[in-house]
Coordinates of C-alpha atoms in Angstrom, one line a residue:
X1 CA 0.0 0.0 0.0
X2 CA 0.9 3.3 -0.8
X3 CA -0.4 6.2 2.1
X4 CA 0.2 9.9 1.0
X5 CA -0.7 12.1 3.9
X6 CA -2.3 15.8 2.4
X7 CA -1.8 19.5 4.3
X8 CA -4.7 19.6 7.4
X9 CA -7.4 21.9 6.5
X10 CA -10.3 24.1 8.2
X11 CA -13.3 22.1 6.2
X12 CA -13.9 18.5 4.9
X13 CA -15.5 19.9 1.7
X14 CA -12.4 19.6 -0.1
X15 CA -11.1 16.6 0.7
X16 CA -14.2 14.5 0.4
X17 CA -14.7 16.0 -3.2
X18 CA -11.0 14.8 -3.5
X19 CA -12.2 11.3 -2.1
X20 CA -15.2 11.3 -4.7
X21 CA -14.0 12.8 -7.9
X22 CA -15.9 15.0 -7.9
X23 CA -17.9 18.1 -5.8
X24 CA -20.3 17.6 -2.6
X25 CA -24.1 17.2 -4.0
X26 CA -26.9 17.6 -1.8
X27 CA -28.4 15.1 -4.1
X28 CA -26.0 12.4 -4.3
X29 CA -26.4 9.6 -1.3
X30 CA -23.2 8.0 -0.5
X31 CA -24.4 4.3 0.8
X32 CA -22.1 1.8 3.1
X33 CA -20.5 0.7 0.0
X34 CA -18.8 4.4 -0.6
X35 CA -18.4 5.1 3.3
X36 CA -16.5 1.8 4.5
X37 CA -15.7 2.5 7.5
X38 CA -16.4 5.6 10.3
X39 CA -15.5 6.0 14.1
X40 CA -17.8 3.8 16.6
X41 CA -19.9 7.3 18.0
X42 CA -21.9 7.6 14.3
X43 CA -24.6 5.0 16.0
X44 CA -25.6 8.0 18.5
X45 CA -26.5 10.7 15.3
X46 CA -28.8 8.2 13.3
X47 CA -32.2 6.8 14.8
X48 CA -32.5 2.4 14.6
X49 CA -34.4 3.0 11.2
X50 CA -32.5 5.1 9.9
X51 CA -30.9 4.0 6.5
X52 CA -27.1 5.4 6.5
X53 CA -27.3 7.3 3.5
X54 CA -26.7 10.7 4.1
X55 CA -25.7 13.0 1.1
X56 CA -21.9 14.1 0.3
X57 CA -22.9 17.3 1.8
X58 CA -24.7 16.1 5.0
X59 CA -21.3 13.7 5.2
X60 CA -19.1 17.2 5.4
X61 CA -21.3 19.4 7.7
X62 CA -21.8 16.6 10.0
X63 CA -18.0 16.4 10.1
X64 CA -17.7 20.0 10.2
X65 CA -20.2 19.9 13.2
X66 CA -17.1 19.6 15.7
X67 CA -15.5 23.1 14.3
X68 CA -18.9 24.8 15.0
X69 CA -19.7 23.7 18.1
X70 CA -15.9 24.8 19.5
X71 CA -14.8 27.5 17.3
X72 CA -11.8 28.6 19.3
X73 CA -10.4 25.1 19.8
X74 CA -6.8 25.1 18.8
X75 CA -3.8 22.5 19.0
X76 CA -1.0 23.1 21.1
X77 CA 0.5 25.5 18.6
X78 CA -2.8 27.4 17.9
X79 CA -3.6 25.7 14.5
X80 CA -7.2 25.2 13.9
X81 CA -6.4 22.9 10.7
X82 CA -8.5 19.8 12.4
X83 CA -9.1 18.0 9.0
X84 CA -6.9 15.0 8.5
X85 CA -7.1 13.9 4.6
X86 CA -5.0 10.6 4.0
X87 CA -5.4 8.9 1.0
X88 CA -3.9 4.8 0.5
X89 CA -3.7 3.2 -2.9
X90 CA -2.8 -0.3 -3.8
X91 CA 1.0 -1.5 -4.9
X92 CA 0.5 -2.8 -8.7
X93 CA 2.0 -5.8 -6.8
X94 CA -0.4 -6.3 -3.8
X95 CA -3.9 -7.6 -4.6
X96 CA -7.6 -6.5 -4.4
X97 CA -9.0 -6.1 -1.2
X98 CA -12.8 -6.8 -0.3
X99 CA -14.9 -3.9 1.2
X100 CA -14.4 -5.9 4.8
X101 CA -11.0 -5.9 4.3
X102 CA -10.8 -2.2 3.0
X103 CA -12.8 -1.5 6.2
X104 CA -10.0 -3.0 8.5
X105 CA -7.5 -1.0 6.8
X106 CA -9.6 2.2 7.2
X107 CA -10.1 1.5 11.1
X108 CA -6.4 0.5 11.8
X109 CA -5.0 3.4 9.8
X110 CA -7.6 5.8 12.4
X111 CA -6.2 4.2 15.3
X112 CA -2.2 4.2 14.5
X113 CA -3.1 8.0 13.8
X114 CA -4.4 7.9 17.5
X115 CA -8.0 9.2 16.6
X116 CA -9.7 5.9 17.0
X117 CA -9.2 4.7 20.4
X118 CA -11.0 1.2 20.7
X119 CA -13.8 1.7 23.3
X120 CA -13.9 5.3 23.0
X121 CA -17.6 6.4 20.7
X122 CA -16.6 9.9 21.6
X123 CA -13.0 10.4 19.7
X124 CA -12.8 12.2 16.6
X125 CA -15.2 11.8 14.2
X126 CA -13.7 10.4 10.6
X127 CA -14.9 8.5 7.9
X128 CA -13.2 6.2 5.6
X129 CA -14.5 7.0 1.6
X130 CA -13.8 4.5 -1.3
X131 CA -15.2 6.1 -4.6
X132 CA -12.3 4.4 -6.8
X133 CA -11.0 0.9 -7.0
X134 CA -7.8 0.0 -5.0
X135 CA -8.1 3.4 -3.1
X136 CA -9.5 4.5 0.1
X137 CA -9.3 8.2 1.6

């Protein structure tokens, strides 16, 4: 696998365009098959019926939400750049992963980054998109 790590930014509108190919549509649903994997806390924003597919838009201001709510939260070295955008492609040499196993590479990758801790709903929220064959972001 190949990981290439892009500059944090203030809003996930950019990088989950990046992710799909194309811009945020409030029309376009992004199913399980497109989101593969998300921190353990998105059970507590969706009701037992609810069908998990929200729009690319309602994808970034949900995880924009955390920025709104604490608008002067700041690292240790006063950056407010909170949006992490990693993108892994497939080695021509290494095989095709399934969507399970595209999934375990999206939740071990969140938790050697330290913002999955297992256990914890309430860490950082991320999701892992996979719009393209042989590439998650």
């Amino acid at each position: 696998m190949i990981p290439r790590l892009h500059e944090r930014t203030y809003a996930p509108r950019d990088p989950l365009a990046k992710a799909l190919g194309r811009p945020v549509s409030p029309d376009e649903c992004l199913t399980e098959h497109t989101v593969i994997g998300h921190w353990p806390g998105l059970d507590n924003y969706t009701f037992d019926d609810e069908e998990m597919t929200w729009t690319s838009v309602r994808w970034a201001e949900h995880l924009e939400d955390p920025l709104l709510e604490h608008p002067f939260a700041v690292s240790p070295d006063g950056d407010r750049r909170a949006i992490l955008h990693l993108d892994v492609r497939l080695h021509p040499d290494d095989r095709d992963l399934t969507g399970p196993e595209w999934a375990e590479v999206a939740h071990r990758l969140a938790r050697a980054a330290g913002i999955e801790i297992p256990g914890k709903e309430n860490g950082c929220q991320w999701i892992a998109v996979q719009a393209q064959p042989g590439a998650l972001t």
